[in-house]
mmCIF file of C-alpha atoms in Angstrom:
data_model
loop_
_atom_site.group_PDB
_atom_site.id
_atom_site.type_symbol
_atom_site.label_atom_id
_atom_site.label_comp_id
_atom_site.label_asym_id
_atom_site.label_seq_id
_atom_site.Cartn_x
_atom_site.Cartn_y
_atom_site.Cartn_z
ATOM 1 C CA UNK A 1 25.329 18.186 32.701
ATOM 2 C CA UNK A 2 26.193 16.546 36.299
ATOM 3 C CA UNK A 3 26.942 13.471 36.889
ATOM 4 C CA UNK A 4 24.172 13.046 39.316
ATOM 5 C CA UNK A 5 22.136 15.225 36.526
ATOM 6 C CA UNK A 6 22.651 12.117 34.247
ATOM 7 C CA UNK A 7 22.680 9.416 36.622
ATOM 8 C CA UNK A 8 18.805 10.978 37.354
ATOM 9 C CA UNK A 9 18.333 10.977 33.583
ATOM 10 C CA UNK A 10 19.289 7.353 33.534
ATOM 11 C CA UNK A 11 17.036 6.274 36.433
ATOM 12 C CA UNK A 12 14.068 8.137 34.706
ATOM 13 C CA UNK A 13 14.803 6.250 31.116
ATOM 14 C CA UNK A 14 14.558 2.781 32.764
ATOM 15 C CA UNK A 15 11.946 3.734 35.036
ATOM 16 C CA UNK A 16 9.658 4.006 31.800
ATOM 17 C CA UNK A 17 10.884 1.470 29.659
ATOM 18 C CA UNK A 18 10.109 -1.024 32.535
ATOM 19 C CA UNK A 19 6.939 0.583 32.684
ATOM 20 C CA UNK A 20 6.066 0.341 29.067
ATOM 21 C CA UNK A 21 7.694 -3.344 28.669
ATOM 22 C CA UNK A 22 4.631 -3.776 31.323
ATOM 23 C CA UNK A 23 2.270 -2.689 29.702
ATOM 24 C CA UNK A 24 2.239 -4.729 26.725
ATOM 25 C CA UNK A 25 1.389 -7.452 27.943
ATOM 26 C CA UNK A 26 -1.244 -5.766 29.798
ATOM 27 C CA UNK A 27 -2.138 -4.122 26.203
ATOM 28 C CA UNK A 28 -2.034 -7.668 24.292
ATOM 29 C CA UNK A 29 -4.477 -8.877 26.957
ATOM 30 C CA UNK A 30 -6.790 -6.710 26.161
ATOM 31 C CA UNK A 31 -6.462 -6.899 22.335
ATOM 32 C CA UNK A 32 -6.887 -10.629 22.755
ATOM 33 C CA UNK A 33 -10.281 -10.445 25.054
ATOM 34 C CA UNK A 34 -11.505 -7.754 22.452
ATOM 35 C CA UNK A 35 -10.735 -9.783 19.260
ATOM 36 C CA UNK A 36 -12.560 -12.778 21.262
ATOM 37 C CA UNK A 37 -15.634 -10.725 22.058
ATOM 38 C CA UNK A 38 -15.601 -9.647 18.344
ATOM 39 C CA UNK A 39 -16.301 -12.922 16.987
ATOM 40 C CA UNK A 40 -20.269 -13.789 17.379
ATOM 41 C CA UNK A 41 -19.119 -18.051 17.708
ATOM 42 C CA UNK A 42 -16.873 -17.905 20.588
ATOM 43 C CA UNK A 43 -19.855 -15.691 22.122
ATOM 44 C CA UNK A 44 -22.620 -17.443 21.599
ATOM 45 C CA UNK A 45 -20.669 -20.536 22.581
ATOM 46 C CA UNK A 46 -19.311 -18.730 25.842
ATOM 47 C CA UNK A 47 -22.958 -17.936 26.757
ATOM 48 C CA UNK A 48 -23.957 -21.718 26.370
ATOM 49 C CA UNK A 49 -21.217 -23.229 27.721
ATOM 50 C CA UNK A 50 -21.657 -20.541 30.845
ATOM 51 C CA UNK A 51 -25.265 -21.686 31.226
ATOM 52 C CA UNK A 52 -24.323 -24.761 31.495
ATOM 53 C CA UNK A 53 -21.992 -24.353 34.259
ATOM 54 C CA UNK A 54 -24.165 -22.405 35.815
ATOM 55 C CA UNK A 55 -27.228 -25.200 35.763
ATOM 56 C CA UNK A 56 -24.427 -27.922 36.553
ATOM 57 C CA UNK A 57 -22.855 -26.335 39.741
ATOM 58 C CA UNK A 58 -26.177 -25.168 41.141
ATOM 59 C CA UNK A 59 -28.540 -28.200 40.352
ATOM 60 C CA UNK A 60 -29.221 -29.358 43.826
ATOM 61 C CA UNK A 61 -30.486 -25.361 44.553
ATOM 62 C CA UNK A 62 -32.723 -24.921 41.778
ATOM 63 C CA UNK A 63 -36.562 -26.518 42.212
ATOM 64 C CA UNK A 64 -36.205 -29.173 40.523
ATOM 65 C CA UNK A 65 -37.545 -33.031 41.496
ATOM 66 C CA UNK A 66 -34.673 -35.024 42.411
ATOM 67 C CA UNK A 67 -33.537 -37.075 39.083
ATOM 68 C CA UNK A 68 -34.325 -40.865 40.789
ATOM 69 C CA UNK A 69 -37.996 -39.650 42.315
ATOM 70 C CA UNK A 70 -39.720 -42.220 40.314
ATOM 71 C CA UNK A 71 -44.026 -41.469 39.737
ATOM 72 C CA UNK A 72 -44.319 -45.274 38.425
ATOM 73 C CA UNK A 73 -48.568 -43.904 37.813
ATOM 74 C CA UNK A 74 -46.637 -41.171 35.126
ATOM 75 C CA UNK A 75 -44.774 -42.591 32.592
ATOM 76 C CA UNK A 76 -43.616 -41.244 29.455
ATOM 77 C CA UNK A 77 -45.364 -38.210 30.524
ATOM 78 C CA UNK A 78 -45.728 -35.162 27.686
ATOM 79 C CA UNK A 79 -44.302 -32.012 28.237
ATOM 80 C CA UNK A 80 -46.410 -29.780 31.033
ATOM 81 C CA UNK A 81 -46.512 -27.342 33.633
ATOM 82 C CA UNK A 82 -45.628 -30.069 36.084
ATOM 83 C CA UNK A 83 -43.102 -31.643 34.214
ATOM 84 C CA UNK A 84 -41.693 -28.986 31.409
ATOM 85 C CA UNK A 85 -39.910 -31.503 29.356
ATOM 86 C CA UNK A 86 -41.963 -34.643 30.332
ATOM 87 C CA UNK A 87 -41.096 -37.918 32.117
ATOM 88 C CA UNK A 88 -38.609 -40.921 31.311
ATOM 89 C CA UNK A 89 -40.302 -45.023 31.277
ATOM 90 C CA UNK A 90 -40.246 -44.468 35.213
ATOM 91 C CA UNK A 91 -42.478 -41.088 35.268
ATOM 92 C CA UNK A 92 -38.801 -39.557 36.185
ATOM 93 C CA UNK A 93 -38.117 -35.890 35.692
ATOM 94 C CA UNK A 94 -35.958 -35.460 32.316
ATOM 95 C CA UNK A 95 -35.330 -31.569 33.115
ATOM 96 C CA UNK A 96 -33.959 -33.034 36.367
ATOM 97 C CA UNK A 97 -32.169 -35.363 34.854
ATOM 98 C CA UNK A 98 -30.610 -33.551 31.781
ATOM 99 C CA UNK A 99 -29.609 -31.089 34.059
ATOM 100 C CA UNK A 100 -27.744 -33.237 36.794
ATOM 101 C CA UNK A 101 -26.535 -35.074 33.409
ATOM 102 C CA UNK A 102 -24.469 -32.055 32.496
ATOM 103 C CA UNK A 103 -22.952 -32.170 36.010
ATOM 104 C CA UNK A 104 -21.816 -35.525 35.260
ATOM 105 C CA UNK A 105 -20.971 -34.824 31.990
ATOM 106 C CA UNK A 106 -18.837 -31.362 32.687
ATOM 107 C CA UNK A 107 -17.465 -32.687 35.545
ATOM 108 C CA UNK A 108 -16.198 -36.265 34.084
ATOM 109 C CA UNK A 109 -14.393 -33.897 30.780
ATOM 110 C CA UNK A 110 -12.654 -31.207 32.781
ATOM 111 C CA UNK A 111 -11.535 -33.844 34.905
ATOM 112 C CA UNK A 112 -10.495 -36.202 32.227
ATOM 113 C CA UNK A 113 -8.548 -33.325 30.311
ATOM 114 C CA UNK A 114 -6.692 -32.117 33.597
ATOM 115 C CA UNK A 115 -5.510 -35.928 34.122
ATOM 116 C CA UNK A 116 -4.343 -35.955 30.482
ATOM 117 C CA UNK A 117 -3.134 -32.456 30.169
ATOM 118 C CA UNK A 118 -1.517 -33.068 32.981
ATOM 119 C CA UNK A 119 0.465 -36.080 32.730
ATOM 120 C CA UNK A 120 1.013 -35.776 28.771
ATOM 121 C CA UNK A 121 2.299 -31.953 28.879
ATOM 122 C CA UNK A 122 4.731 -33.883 31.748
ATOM 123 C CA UNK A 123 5.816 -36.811 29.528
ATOM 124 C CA UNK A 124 6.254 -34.139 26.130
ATOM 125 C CA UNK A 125 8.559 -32.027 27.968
ATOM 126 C CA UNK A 126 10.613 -34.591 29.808
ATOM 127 C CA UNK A 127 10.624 -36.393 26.555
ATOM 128 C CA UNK A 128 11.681 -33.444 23.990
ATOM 129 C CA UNK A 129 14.142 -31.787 26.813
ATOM 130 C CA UNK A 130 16.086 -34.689 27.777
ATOM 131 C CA UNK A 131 16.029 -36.737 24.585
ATOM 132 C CA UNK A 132 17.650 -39.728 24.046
ATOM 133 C CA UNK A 133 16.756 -43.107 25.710
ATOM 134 C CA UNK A 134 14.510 -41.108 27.533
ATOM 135 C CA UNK A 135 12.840 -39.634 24.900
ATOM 136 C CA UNK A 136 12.396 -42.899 23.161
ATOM 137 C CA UNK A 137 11.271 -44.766 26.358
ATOM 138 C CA UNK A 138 8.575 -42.413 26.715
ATOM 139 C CA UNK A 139 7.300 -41.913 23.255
ATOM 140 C CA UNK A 140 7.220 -45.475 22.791
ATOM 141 C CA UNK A 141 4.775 -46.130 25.088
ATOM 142 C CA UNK A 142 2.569 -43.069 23.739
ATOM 143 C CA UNK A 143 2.836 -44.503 20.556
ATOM 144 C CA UNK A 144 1.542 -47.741 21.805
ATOM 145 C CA UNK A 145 -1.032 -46.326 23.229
ATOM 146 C CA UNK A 146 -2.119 -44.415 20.016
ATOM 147 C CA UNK A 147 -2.191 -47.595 18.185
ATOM 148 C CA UNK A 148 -5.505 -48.553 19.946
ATOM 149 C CA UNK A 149 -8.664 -46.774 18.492
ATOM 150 C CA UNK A 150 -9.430 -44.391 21.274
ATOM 151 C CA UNK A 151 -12.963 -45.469 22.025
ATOM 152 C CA UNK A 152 -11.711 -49.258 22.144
ATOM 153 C CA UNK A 153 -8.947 -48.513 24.256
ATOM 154 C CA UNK A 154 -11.831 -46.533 26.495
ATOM 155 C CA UNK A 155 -13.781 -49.572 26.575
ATOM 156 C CA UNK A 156 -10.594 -51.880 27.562
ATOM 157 C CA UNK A 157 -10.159 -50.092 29.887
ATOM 158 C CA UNK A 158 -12.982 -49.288 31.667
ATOM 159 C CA UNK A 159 -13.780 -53.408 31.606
ATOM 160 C CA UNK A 160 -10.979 -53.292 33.939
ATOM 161 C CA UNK A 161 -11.787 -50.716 36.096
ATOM 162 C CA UNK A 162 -15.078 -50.965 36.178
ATOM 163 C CA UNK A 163 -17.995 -48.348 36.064
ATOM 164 C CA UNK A 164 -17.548 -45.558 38.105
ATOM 165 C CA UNK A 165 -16.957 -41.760 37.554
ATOM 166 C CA UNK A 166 -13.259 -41.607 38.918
ATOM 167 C CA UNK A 167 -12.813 -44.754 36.779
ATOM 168 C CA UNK A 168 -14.166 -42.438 33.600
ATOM 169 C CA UNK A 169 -12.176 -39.735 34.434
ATOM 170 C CA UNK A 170 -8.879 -42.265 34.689
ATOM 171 C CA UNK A 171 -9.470 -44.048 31.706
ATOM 172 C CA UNK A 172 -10.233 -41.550 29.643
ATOM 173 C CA UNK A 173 -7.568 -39.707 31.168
ATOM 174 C CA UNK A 174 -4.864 -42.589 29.487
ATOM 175 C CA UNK A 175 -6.595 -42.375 26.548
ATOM 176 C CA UNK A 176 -6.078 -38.407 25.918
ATOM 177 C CA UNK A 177 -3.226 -38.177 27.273
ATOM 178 C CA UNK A 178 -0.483 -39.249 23.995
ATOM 179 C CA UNK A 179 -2.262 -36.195 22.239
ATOM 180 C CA UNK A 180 -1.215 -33.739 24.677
ATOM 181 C CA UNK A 181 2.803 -35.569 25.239
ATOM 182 C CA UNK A 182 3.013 -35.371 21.274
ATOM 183 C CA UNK A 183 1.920 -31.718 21.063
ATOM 184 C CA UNK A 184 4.112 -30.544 24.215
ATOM 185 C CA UNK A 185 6.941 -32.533 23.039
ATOM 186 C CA UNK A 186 7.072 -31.167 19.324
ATOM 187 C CA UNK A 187 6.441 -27.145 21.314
ATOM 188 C CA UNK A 188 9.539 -28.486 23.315
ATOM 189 C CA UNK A 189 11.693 -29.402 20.476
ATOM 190 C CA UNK A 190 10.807 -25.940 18.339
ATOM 191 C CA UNK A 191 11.688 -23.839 21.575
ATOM 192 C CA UNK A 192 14.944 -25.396 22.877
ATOM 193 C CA UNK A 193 16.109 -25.393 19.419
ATOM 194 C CA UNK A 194 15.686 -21.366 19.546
ATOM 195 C CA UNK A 195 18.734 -18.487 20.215
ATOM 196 C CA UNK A 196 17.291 -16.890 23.346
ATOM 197 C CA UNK A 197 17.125 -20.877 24.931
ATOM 198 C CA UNK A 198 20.976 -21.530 24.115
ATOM 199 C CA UNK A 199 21.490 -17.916 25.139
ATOM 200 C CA UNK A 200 20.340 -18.663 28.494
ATOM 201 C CA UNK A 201 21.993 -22.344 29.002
ATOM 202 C CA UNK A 202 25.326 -20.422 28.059
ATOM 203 C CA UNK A 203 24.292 -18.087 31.475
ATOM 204 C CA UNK A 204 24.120 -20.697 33.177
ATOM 205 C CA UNK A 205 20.287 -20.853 33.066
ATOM 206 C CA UNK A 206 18.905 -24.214 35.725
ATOM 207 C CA UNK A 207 16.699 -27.219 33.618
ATOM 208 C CA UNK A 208 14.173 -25.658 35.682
ATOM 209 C CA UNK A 209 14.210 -22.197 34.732
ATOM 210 C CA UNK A 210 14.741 -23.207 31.154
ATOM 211 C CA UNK A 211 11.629 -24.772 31.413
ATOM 212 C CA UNK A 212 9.686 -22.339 33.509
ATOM 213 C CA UNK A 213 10.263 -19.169 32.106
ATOM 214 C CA UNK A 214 11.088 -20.539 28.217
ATOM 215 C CA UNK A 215 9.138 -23.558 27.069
ATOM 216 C CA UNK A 216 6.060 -23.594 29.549
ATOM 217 C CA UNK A 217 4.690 -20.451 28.551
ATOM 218 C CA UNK A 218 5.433 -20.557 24.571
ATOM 219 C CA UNK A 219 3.244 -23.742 24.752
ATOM 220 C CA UNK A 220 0.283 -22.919 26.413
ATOM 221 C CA UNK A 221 -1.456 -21.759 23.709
ATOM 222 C CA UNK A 222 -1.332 -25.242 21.333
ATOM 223 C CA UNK A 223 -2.197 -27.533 24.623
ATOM 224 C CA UNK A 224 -4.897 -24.994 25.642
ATOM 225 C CA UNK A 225 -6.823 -25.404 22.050
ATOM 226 C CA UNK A 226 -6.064 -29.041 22.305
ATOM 227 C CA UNK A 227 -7.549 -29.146 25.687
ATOM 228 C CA UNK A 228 -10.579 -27.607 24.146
ATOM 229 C CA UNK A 229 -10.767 -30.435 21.881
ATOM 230 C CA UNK A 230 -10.248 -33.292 24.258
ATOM 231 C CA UNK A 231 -13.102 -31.667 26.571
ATOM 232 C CA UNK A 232 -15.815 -32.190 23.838
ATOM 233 C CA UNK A 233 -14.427 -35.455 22.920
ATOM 234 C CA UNK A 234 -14.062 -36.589 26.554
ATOM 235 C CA UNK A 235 -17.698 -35.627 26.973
ATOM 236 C CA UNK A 236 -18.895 -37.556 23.852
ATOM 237 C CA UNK A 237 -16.941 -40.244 25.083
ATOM 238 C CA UNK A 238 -18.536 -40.298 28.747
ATOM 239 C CA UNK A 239 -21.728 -40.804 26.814
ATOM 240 C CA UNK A 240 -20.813 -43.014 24.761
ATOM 241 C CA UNK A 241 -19.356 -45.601 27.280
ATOM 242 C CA UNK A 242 -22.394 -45.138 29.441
ATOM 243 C CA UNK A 243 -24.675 -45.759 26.561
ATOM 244 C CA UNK A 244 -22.801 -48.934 26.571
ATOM 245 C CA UNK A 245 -23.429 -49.539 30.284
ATOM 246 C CA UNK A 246 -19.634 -48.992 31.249
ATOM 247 C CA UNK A 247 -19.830 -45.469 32.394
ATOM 248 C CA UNK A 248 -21.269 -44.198 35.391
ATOM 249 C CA UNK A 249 -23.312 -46.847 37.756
ATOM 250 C CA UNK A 250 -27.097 -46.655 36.756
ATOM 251 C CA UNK A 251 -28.359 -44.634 39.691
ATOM 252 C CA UNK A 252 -25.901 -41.723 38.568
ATOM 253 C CA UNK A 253 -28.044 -39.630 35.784
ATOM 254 C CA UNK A 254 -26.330 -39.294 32.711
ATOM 255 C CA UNK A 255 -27.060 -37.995 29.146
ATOM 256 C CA UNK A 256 -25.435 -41.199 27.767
ATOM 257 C CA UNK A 257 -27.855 -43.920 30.116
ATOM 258 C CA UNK A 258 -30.642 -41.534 29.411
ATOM 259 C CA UNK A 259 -30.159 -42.387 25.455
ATOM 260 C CA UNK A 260 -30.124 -46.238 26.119
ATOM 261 C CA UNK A 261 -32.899 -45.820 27.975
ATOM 262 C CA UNK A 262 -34.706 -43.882 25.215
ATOM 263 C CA UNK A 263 -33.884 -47.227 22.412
ATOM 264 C CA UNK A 264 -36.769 -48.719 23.607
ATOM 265 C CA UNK A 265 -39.330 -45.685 23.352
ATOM 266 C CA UNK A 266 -37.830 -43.936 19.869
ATOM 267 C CA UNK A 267 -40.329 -44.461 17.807
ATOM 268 C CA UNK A 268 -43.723 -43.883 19.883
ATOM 269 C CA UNK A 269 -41.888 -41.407 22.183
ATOM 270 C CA UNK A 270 -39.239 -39.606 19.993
ATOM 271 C CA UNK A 271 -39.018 -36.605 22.327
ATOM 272 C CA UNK A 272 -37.751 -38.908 25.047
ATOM 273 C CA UNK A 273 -34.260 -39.559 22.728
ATOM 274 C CA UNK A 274 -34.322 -36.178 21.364
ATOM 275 C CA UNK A 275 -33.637 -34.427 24.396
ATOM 276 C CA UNK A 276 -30.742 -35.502 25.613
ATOM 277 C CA UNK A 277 -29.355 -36.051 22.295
ATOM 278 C CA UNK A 278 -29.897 -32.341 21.927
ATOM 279 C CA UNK A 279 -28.165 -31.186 25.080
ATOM 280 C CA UNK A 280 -25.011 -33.497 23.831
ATOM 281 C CA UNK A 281 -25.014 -32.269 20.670
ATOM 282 C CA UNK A 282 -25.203 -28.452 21.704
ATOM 283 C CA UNK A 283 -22.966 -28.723 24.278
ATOM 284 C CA UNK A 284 -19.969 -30.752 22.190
ATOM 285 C CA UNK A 285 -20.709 -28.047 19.385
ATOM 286 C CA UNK A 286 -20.342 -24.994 21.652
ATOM 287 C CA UNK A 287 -17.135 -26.143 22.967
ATOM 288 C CA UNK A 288 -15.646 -27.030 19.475
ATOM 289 C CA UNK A 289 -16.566 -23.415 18.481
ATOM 290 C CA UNK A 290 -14.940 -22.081 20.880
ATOM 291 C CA UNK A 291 -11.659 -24.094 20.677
ATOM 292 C CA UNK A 292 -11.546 -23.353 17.073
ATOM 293 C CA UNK A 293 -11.886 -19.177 17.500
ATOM 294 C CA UNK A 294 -9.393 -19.177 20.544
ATOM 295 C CA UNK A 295 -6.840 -21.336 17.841
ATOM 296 C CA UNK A 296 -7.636 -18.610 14.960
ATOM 297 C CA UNK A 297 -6.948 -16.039 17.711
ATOM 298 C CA UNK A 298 -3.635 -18.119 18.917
ATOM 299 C CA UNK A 299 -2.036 -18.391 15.052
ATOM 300 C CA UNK A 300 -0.073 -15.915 13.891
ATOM 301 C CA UNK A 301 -0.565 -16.554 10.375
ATOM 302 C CA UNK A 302 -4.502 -15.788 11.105
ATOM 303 C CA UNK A 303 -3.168 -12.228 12.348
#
């Protein structure tokens, strides 16, 4: 055989393992999407949580009355063809306001999760790659932080800032945001710790490509269920402080002020409470569900 013979040989032998090295991840895509569409919780939640969206980002186009027209002559209204799910104490719409509530309410948890992903993912990985004073400067301070019960430290600090939605989103955002430092930090620690990351710093490997091509990727999974979890809780939490009159200002609808508003009514007008309630509740459980099948689907002991 030639040398040009073998030279083609070569060519053709790394032309298809590149291809096939590829393809796998193209392959575990797919396996992944498949296994997700297999299990009947993540869909049913993915259909829900979908709907949502979909009623959230395209309130202001569907006919519906706009959430503040008060009809002070039809209060606490029963369910009708007028009204399908009644009125509120100021002959309000509550479809119109349940769904510009899950506006607010999607809107104030993605937000709150990207602060908190954001900045704790940052802090972890500084934290675990560095180490040292550095490391203990910044865990400190997430550890102080985690002291505080998270729903006190919410109220602390949204007395400060005052109500407001970007205020929600930022205190919240503090409160979250230890979970996601510890969880990127401990990632951090398991990966540099590995062969193929010493491998590379003897190469000569940059901090930053250490850290783009090694650590970021192998911990996306663990902060993407975690920011599954902060999500519901950042949504319970936006309801919670504006059932406590600290959330969003009073003219903003909200599932939360819709409950306080409710107190007064719960026992001659149940419905009124229920409703909202309801929409929390389903939409909190729908995004736990899912969280918890894309974890089982990211753990390779559940393989």
């Amino acid at each position: 055989m030639t040398n040009s013979t073998m030279t083609k040989h070569n060519r053709m032998g790394l032309s298809h393992h590149g291809t096939h090295q590829d393809a796998l991840p193209v392959k575990k895509s797919r396996s992944t999407l498949s296994k997700l569409l297999a299990d009947k919780r993540a869909v049913f939640s993915g259909i829900v949580i979908l709907v949502l969206v979909f009623l959230a980002t395209f309130a202001s186009m569907l006919p519906l009355q706009a959430p503040n027209e008060m009809a002070l002559l039809n209060q606490l209204a029963k369910p009708s063809r007028e009204h399908w799910l009644g009125t509120d104490s100021f002959g309000r719409d509550i479809l119109s306001r349940v769904v510009f509530g899950a506006r607010v309410s999607l809107m104030v948890g993605s937000l709150t999760v990207l602060v908190a992903m954001t900045f704790g993912t940052t802090c972890g990985l500084i934290s675990a790659f560095y180490g040292g004073v550095v490391d203990s400067f910044i865990m400190r301070i997430m550890d102080a932080l985690l002291a505080f019960p998270s729903i006190l430290l919410a109220i602390t600090l949204m007395g400060i800032l005052g109500p407001g939605k970007i205020n929600v989103v930022l205190g919240l955002g503090i409160v979250y945001t230890p979970t996601f430092a510890r969880i990127a930090r401990a990632k951090t620690l398991s990966v540099t710790s590995s062969e193929y990351v010493s491998a590379a710093r003897t190469i000569g490997a940059s901090d930053l490509r250490l850290l783009g091509v090694h650590i970021v990727p192998n911990m996306l999974g663990p902060v993407a269920v975690q920011a599954a979890v902060a999500f519901a809780f950042a949504i319970i939490a936006e309801a919670g402080l504006s059932f406590l009159g600290l959330g969003v200002p009073p003219d903003v609808p909200s599932w939360g002020a819709m409950l306080t508003e409710a107190r007064r009514f719960i026992e001659t007008d149940p419905w009124f409470a229920v409703i909202p309630g309801a929409c929390l509740s389903i939409t909190v459980l729908s995004i736990t569900l899912l969280g918890d099948s894309i974890r089982q689907l990211l753990d390779p002991s559940s393989i």
